[in-house]
Short mmCIF file of C-alpha atoms and ligand atoms in Angstrom, two decimals:
data_model
loop_
_atom_site.label_atom_id
_atom_site.label_comp_id
_atom_site.label_asym_id
_atom_site.label_seq_id
_atom_site.Cartn_x
_atom_site.Cartn_y
_atom_site.Cartn_z
CA MET A 3 44.97 -10.96 5.82
CA THR A 4 42.29 -10.65 2.52
CA VAL A 5 42.22 -13.32 -0.60
CA THR A 6 39.28 -14.35 -3.35
CA ARG A 7 37.62 -17.27 -2.61
CA SER A 8 34.70 -18.78 -4.48
CA VAL A 9 31.47 -18.57 -3.54
CA VAL A 10 28.57 -20.83 -4.80
CA ILE A 11 26.23 -18.40 -5.35
CA GLY A 12 23.44 -20.20 -7.57
CA THR A 13 22.87 -24.60 -8.47
CA GLY A 14 21.17 -26.43 -10.90
CA SER A 15 19.86 -29.32 -12.34
CA HIS A 16 18.57 -31.88 -14.91
CA LEU A 17 17.63 -34.83 -15.61
CA PRO A 18 15.69 -36.83 -18.29
CA ALA A 19 12.42 -37.51 -18.31
CA ARG A 20 12.56 -41.45 -18.62
CA VAL A 21 12.30 -43.25 -15.11
CA VAL A 22 13.55 -46.86 -15.51
CA THR A 23 13.27 -49.33 -12.44
CA ASN A 24 14.81 -52.24 -11.56
CA ASP A 25 11.90 -54.93 -12.65
CA GLU A 26 12.45 -53.30 -15.83
CA LEU A 27 16.16 -54.08 -16.69
CA ALA A 28 15.07 -57.81 -14.92
CA THR A 29 13.28 -58.06 -17.96
CA ARG A 30 16.06 -57.53 -20.12
CA VAL A 31 18.84 -59.01 -17.86
CA GLU A 32 18.65 -61.63 -15.11
CA THR A 33 18.66 -59.16 -12.36
CA SER A 34 16.26 -58.42 -9.67
CA ASP A 35 15.48 -55.52 -7.63
CA GLU A 36 16.58 -57.26 -4.34
CA TRP A 37 19.94 -57.95 -5.41
CA ILE A 38 20.32 -54.04 -6.80
CA VAL A 39 19.02 -52.12 -3.76
CA GLN A 40 21.02 -54.69 -1.87
CA ARG A 41 24.07 -54.77 -3.05
CA THR A 42 23.97 -51.18 -4.40
CA GLY A 43 21.29 -48.77 -3.01
CA ILE A 44 19.47 -48.61 -6.39
CA LYS A 45 15.66 -48.18 -6.56
CA GLN A 46 15.36 -45.79 -10.19
CA ARG A 47 17.49 -44.35 -12.53
CA TYR A 48 16.99 -41.34 -15.08
CA ILE A 49 17.59 -42.06 -18.62
CA ALA A 50 18.08 -39.48 -22.55
CA ALA A 51 15.92 -40.11 -24.75
CA PRO A 52 17.46 -39.72 -28.68
CA GLU A 53 17.22 -36.39 -28.87
CA GLU A 54 18.95 -35.71 -25.02
CA THR A 55 22.44 -35.19 -24.88
CA THR A 56 25.04 -35.23 -22.47
CA ALA A 57 25.13 -30.54 -24.11
CA SER A 58 20.85 -31.03 -23.73
CA LEU A 59 21.21 -32.38 -20.35
CA ALA A 60 23.46 -30.14 -19.11
CA THR A 61 22.30 -26.46 -20.67
CA GLU A 62 19.58 -26.78 -18.98
CA ALA A 63 21.20 -27.61 -15.51
CA ALA A 64 22.83 -23.85 -16.18
CA ARG A 65 20.41 -22.09 -16.65
CA LYS A 66 18.41 -22.63 -13.62
CA ALA A 67 21.73 -22.70 -11.36
CA MET A 68 22.51 -19.04 -13.48
CA ALA A 69 18.82 -17.85 -12.58
CA ALA A 70 19.26 -19.29 -9.14
CA ALA A 71 22.44 -17.27 -8.83
CA GLY A 72 20.77 -14.65 -10.99
CA VAL A 73 23.29 -14.15 -13.79
CA THR A 74 22.87 -14.56 -16.98
CA ALA A 75 25.19 -14.82 -20.14
CA ASP A 76 27.15 -11.15 -19.81
CA ASP A 77 28.02 -12.34 -16.77
CA ILE A 78 29.03 -16.08 -16.89
CA ASP A 79 32.88 -15.90 -18.54
CA LEU A 80 34.06 -19.62 -17.89
CA VAL A 81 32.33 -22.39 -18.28
CA VAL A 82 33.86 -26.09 -17.31
CA LEU A 83 32.12 -28.98 -17.75
CA ALA A 84 33.05 -32.12 -16.76
CA THR A 85 32.12 -35.51 -19.11
CA ALA A 86 33.03 -38.25 -20.39
CA THR A 87 30.68 -38.45 -22.08
CA PRO A 88 30.86 -35.87 -24.70
CA ASP A 89 28.63 -35.35 -26.82
CA ASN A 90 31.43 -34.89 -29.78
CA THR A 91 35.15 -35.85 -29.94
CA PHE A 92 35.59 -32.11 -30.50
CA PRO A 93 34.94 -29.86 -29.56
CA ALA A 94 34.51 -29.45 -26.72
CA THR A 95 30.39 -30.20 -25.15
CA ALA A 96 31.62 -26.88 -23.10
CA VAL A 97 31.45 -24.80 -26.37
CA GLU A 98 28.43 -26.17 -27.19
CA VAL A 99 26.66 -25.20 -24.21
CA GLN A 100 27.81 -22.25 -24.22
CA ALA A 101 26.86 -21.53 -27.98
CA ARG A 102 23.50 -22.70 -25.92
CA LEU A 103 23.11 -20.94 -23.18
CA GLY A 104 24.36 -17.32 -25.25
CA ILE A 105 27.87 -16.97 -23.89
CA THR A 106 30.62 -15.28 -25.58
CA ARG A 107 32.70 -14.42 -23.57
CA GLY A 108 35.72 -15.92 -22.02
CA ALA A 109 37.39 -19.89 -21.38
CA ALA A 110 35.08 -23.49 -22.33
CA PHE A 111 35.91 -26.63 -21.70
CA ASP A 112 36.11 -30.18 -20.91
CA MET A 113 37.51 -32.14 -18.11
CA GLN A 114 38.10 -35.26 -17.54
CA ALA A 115 38.19 -37.70 -14.50
CA VAL A 116 35.54 -39.62 -14.92
CA CYS A 117 34.02 -40.48 -11.68
CA SER A 118 35.75 -37.44 -9.85
CA GLY A 119 34.80 -34.42 -12.67
CA PHE A 120 33.04 -32.65 -11.04
CA ILE A 121 35.59 -32.36 -7.96
CA PHE A 122 38.23 -31.55 -10.03
CA ALA A 123 35.58 -29.08 -12.57
CA MET A 124 35.50 -27.37 -9.17
CA THR A 125 38.91 -26.92 -7.86
CA THR A 126 39.95 -25.44 -11.86
CA ALA A 127 37.50 -23.77 -11.58
CA ASP A 128 38.39 -22.33 -7.79
CA SER A 129 42.78 -21.93 -9.44
CA MET A 130 41.25 -19.37 -12.14
CA ILE A 131 39.29 -17.25 -10.24
CA ARG A 132 41.53 -16.90 -7.26
CA THR A 133 43.99 -16.50 -9.79
CA GLY A 134 42.36 -13.79 -11.80
CA LEU A 135 41.75 -15.92 -14.76
CA ALA A 136 37.67 -15.54 -14.20
CA ARG A 137 35.33 -14.48 -11.91
CA ARG A 138 32.47 -15.79 -12.49
CA ALA A 139 32.09 -19.76 -13.90
CA LEU A 140 29.96 -22.17 -14.21
CA VAL A 141 30.59 -24.85 -12.93
CA ILE A 142 28.80 -28.14 -14.97
CA GLY A 143 28.73 -32.55 -14.66
CA ALA A 144 27.28 -34.11 -17.23
CA GLU A 145 26.71 -37.26 -18.47
CA THR A 146 25.42 -39.87 -20.87
CA PHE A 147 26.45 -42.83 -19.93
CA SER A 148 22.63 -44.81 -21.25
CA ARG A 149 24.73 -44.35 -24.30
CA ILE A 150 28.29 -46.40 -23.41
CA LEU A 151 26.49 -49.14 -21.13
CA ASP A 152 26.70 -52.77 -22.47
CA TRP A 153 22.90 -53.00 -22.02
CA SER A 154 23.82 -57.03 -21.99
CA ASP A 155 26.45 -57.08 -19.39
CA ARG A 156 24.38 -56.94 -16.37
CA THR A 157 27.22 -56.20 -13.86
CA THR A 158 28.05 -52.25 -14.91
CA CYS A 159 23.78 -52.15 -17.10
CA VAL A 160 22.26 -51.47 -13.05
CA LEU A 161 24.26 -49.59 -12.31
CA PHE A 162 24.25 -46.00 -14.30
CA GLY A 163 21.90 -43.40 -14.86
CA ASP A 164 22.36 -40.22 -16.85
CA GLY A 165 21.47 -36.51 -15.86
CA ALA A 166 23.73 -33.54 -14.75
CA GLY A 167 24.08 -30.68 -12.54
CA ALA A 168 25.68 -26.97 -12.58
CA VAL A 169 27.05 -24.46 -10.28
CA VAL A 170 28.30 -21.01 -10.63
CA MET A 171 31.32 -19.59 -8.46
CA GLU A 172 32.19 -16.20 -8.07
CA GLY A 173 34.61 -14.50 -7.05
CA ARG A 174 34.46 -12.35 -3.77
CA THR A 175 36.97 -11.50 -0.90
CA GLY A 176 36.96 -13.14 1.48
CA GLU A 177 39.60 -12.85 5.45
CA GLY A 178 41.63 -15.72 4.89
CA THR A 179 40.07 -17.84 7.56
CA ASN A 180 37.31 -21.35 7.89
CA ALA A 181 34.68 -18.60 8.52
CA ASP A 182 34.14 -17.47 5.33
CA ARG A 183 32.68 -18.24 2.49
CA GLY A 184 33.72 -19.70 -0.39
CA VAL A 185 35.95 -23.31 -1.31
CA LEU A 186 38.09 -24.05 1.85
CA THR A 187 40.76 -26.65 0.79
CA SER A 188 40.47 -29.03 -2.69
CA HIS A 189 42.21 -32.34 -3.06
CA LEU A 190 42.91 -34.24 -6.03
CA ARG A 191 44.58 -37.36 -6.91
CA SER A 192 45.42 -40.03 -9.93
CA ASP A 193 47.22 -43.56 -10.13
CA GLY A 194 47.06 -44.15 -13.69
CA ARG A 195 47.93 -47.84 -12.39
CA HIS A 196 44.70 -48.94 -12.06
CA LYS A 197 43.35 -48.04 -15.41
CA GLU A 198 42.66 -51.08 -16.01
CA LYS A 199 40.04 -51.50 -13.51
CA LEU A 200 36.97 -49.58 -15.34
CA TYR A 201 37.14 -48.46 -18.64
CA VAL A 202 35.65 -47.76 -21.92
CA ASP A 203 36.88 -50.63 -24.51
CA GLY A 204 37.37 -47.84 -27.68
CA GLY A 205 37.91 -43.94 -28.12
CA ALA A 206 39.10 -42.10 -31.22
CA SER A 207 42.64 -42.77 -30.85
CA SER A 208 42.71 -46.70 -30.59
CA THR A 209 39.58 -47.94 -31.50
CA GLY A 210 37.63 -45.37 -34.20
CA THR A 211 34.70 -46.76 -31.64
CA VAL A 212 32.94 -44.79 -29.15
CA GLY A 213 33.20 -48.09 -26.52
CA HIS A 214 31.70 -49.42 -23.81
CA LEU A 215 32.06 -49.03 -19.70
CA ARG A 216 34.06 -52.35 -18.18
CA MET A 217 34.82 -52.67 -14.81
CA GLU A 218 36.02 -54.50 -12.37
CA GLY A 219 33.44 -53.80 -9.68
CA ARG A 220 34.56 -55.40 -6.17
CA GLU A 221 38.52 -53.88 -6.92
CA VAL A 222 37.72 -50.25 -7.02
CA PHE A 223 35.11 -51.02 -4.24
CA LYS A 224 38.02 -51.96 -2.36
CA PHE A 225 39.80 -49.00 -2.95
CA ALA A 226 36.73 -46.42 -2.86
CA VAL A 227 36.99 -46.67 0.63
CA GLY A 228 40.40 -46.48 1.69
CA ALA A 229 41.24 -43.96 -0.83
CA VAL A 230 37.39 -42.00 -0.50
CA THR A 231 38.79 -41.35 3.36
CA ASP A 232 42.50 -40.62 3.10
CA VAL A 233 41.50 -37.25 0.83
CA ILE A 234 38.92 -36.57 2.70
CA GLU A 235 41.34 -36.96 6.05
CA ASP A 236 43.86 -33.90 3.61
CA ALA A 237 40.35 -31.97 4.20
CA PHE A 238 40.61 -32.31 7.47
CA LEU A 239 44.12 -31.74 8.65
CA ALA A 240 44.12 -28.72 5.45
CA THR A 241 41.17 -26.58 8.21
CA GLY A 242 40.42 -28.65 11.07
CA PHE A 243 36.58 -29.66 10.32
CA ASP A 244 36.04 -33.38 11.17
CA GLY A 245 33.42 -35.17 10.83
CA ASP A 246 31.84 -33.44 13.80
CA SER A 247 31.69 -30.25 12.63
CA ILE A 248 31.48 -30.05 8.87
CA ASP A 249 27.31 -29.34 8.48
CA TRP A 250 27.16 -31.67 5.04
CA PHE A 251 28.62 -35.17 2.99
CA VAL A 252 27.17 -34.68 -0.40
CA PRO A 253 29.71 -37.91 -1.65
CA HIS A 254 30.04 -39.32 -4.95
CA GLN A 255 26.69 -41.39 -5.12
CA ALA A 256 28.20 -45.17 -7.06
CA ASN A 257 27.57 -47.65 -3.87
CA ARG A 258 24.73 -46.72 -0.59
CA ARG A 259 26.85 -49.70 1.47
CA ILE A 260 30.66 -46.75 -0.38
CA ILE A 261 28.25 -44.00 1.12
CA GLU A 262 28.00 -45.32 4.47
CA GLY A 263 31.28 -47.61 5.04
CA SER A 264 33.14 -44.31 4.23
CA ALA A 265 31.12 -41.51 6.70
CA LYS A 266 31.45 -44.89 9.47
CA LYS A 267 35.14 -44.93 8.95
CA LEU A 268 34.90 -40.75 9.25
CA GLY A 269 33.18 -40.04 12.24
CA ILE A 270 29.66 -38.60 9.93
CA ASP A 271 26.27 -39.10 11.37
CA LEU A 272 24.19 -40.76 8.23
CA ALA A 273 21.56 -37.93 8.97
CA LYS A 274 24.49 -35.91 7.30
CA VAL A 275 24.82 -37.83 4.64
CA VAL A 276 23.22 -36.41 0.79
CA ILE A 277 21.71 -39.76 -0.77
CA THR A 278 20.33 -39.33 -4.41
CA VAL A 279 22.15 -42.50 -5.35
CA ASP A 280 18.06 -44.39 -4.91
CA ARG A 281 16.97 -42.40 -7.22
CA HIS A 282 19.73 -41.12 -10.10
CA GLY A 283 21.42 -44.50 -9.54
CA ASN A 284 25.17 -43.41 -10.78
CA THR A 285 25.75 -40.77 -12.67
CA SER A 286 29.21 -39.91 -12.70
CA ALA A 287 30.24 -36.70 -12.78
CA ALA A 288 26.53 -35.20 -13.02
CA SER A 289 26.38 -36.99 -9.16
CA ILE A 290 28.29 -34.88 -7.01
CA PRO A 291 25.92 -31.24 -8.93
CA LEU A 292 22.49 -32.94 -9.11
CA ALA A 293 22.86 -33.82 -4.83
CA ILE A 294 23.83 -30.58 -4.69
CA ASP A 295 21.40 -29.24 -5.68
CA ALA A 296 18.63 -31.86 -4.48
CA ALA A 297 19.18 -30.88 -0.58
CA VAL A 298 20.36 -27.22 -1.85
CA ALA A 299 16.58 -27.42 -3.11
CA ASP A 300 14.76 -29.04 0.06
CA GLY A 301 15.85 -26.69 2.44
CA ARG A 302 20.05 -28.23 3.83
CA ILE A 303 22.62 -27.10 2.75
CA ARG A 304 21.99 -23.24 3.58
CA GLU A 305 24.34 -20.86 3.56
CA GLY A 306 27.57 -19.89 5.74
CA ASP A 307 26.94 -24.28 5.97
CA VAL A 308 30.11 -26.55 5.66
CA VAL A 309 29.52 -28.84 2.89
CA LEU A 310 32.06 -32.17 2.07
CA LEU A 311 32.54 -33.56 -1.08
CA GLU A 312 33.82 -36.46 -1.97
CA ALA A 313 34.20 -38.74 -5.76
CA MET A 314 36.39 -41.78 -7.37
CA GLY A 315 35.88 -42.78 -10.24
CA GLY A 316 37.78 -45.12 -13.06
CA GLY A 317 41.30 -43.88 -13.64
CA PHE A 318 41.49 -43.89 -10.68
CA THR A 319 40.54 -40.74 -10.10
CA TRP A 320 39.48 -39.15 -6.61
CA GLY A 321 39.12 -35.93 -4.29
CA SER A 322 38.22 -34.07 -1.64
CA VAL A 323 36.34 -30.47 -1.54
CA ILE A 324 35.24 -28.57 1.40
CA VAL A 325 33.38 -25.42 1.19
CA ARG A 326 31.79 -22.90 3.31
CA TRP A 327 27.99 -22.45 1.30
O1 LIG B 492 31.45 -44.18 -10.43
C1 LIG B 492 32.93 -45.36 -9.58
C2 LIG B 492 32.89 -45.72 -8.68
N1 LIG B 492 32.18 -47.18 -8.60
C3 LIG B 492 31.94 -47.75 -8.22
O2 LIG B 492 32.68 -47.97 -7.25
C4 LIG B 492 31.46 -49.04 -8.02
C5 LIG B 492 32.22 -50.25 -6.94
N2 LIG B 492 31.87 -51.22 -7.01
C6 LIG B 492 30.51 -51.52 -6.68
O3 LIG B 492 29.14 -50.83 -6.08
C7 LIG B 492 29.86 -53.30 -6.36
O4 LIG B 492 30.91 -54.43 -6.32
C8 LIG B 492 28.74 -53.48 -7.54
C9 LIG B 492 28.07 -53.66 -7.12
C10 LIG B 492 29.60 -53.26 -8.95
C11 LIG B 492 29.10 -54.81 -7.08
O5 LIG B 492 29.17 -55.80 -5.95
P1 LIG B 492 30.06 -56.77 -4.90
O6 LIG B 492 28.74 -56.81 -4.00
O7 LIG B 492 30.82 -56.62 -4.99
O8 LIG B 492 29.32 -57.99 -6.20
P2 LIG B 492 30.19 -59.18 -6.86
O9 LIG B 492 30.32 -58.15 -8.36
O10 LIG B 492 31.06 -59.75 -5.64
O11 LIG B 492 29.12 -60.25 -7.49
C12 LIG B 492 28.48 -61.41 -6.56
C13 LIG B 492 27.39 -62.44 -7.47
C14 LIG B 492 28.54 -62.41 -8.75
O12 LIG B 492 27.98 -64.20 -8.76
P3 LIG B 492 28.67 -64.37 -8.44
O13 LIG B 492 29.91 -65.12 -8.49
O14 LIG B 492 28.91 -65.16 -6.97
O15 LIG B 492 27.81 -66.44 -8.29
C15 LIG B 492 27.62 -62.03 -9.97
O16 LIG B 492 27.61 -62.35 -10.87
O17 LIG B 492 26.23 -61.09 -7.86
C16 LIG B 492 26.33 -61.38 -9.39
N3 LIG B 492 25.72 -60.61 -9.63
C17 LIG B 492 24.49 -59.61 -10.09
N4 LIG B 492 23.17 -60.59 -9.46
C18 LIG B 492 21.86 -59.98 -10.57
C19 LIG B 492 26.40 -59.45 -10.69
N5 LIG B 492 25.73 -58.28 -11.30
C20 LIG B 492 24.62 -59.00 -10.55
C21 LIG B 492 23.40 -58.27 -11.06
N6 LIG B 492 21.68 -58.90 -10.82
N7 LIG B 492 23.26 -56.92 -11.25
#
């Protein structure tokens, strides 16, 4: 059987220049490097300069992904940008990025699923490629969470960072088996009953302000490991892969303890887990493409590898994707 598969043909990422260490944060709120490292695994994060925005970070990441893929603006006919921190309420940050890159064909829109945004964006782009609505998509995760943090709240401000990552996905013909390159399975979930456990206390239609991030960290933590393992088990069931037979696990980077807990539950050797939370902090929708690009750049993820992606975040939303690189 011949099928269309969405194959990742290039990756890129971009981080602001400014690094903020745990020790620096300890001069602003009552915290310590020891507490942050022990509870989260985070050692530092990157914070955008005033002139940097989600669109500017996204554009740089996208440029690098397009260069790695060997494509130009004329080759792209879809831009899906996952973000919870758009430059403006509207238009979509994706159209700003589209214009900056000189892309004039096809559609560009934002995807809002907070930390799961990249999984939702990749799945949307894959669906559009497989149904013939697009041929070559730029899928971006980009955030400037520093703009929505309450810098006086030590329970949240130490956790997040800014950054952007991108992939180019192209429709190619496959045989319909697990040996094909491209997205092999996707599983998306949302449960709005948990919306108040991780949210921003403002918005265009409610307060007319941007608002600040609020989180019941312990509640999110408790939900995360179970949700993540459930949705990965769905991906294993759909494909026949398991913890042993995948090559790489690239989870959302929120907390090292969540990552290690879910890897253990799923029987995934820690040597196969890509971890960047120590360097990047939690960059929400940008965390997976940033981690993917790090592992591609250092030669871990190679063509033909089976890569498991997973995220969980505000909503709650969560999801998994398995891609043969
Ligand atoms: O990306 C979307 C998904 N988000 C997540 O996955 C985040 C999930 N949650 C977590 O990662 C963890 O719950 C946190 C890292 C946020 C917190 O770790 P925890 O082990 O759940 O700590 P806790 O909230 O139970 O707080 C323990 C103590 C508290 O003090 P008391 O009440 O025991 O006296 C906090 O007030 O640590 C205190 N605390 C801090 N101490 C120093 C909270 N934040 C800090 C801090 N520095 N920054």
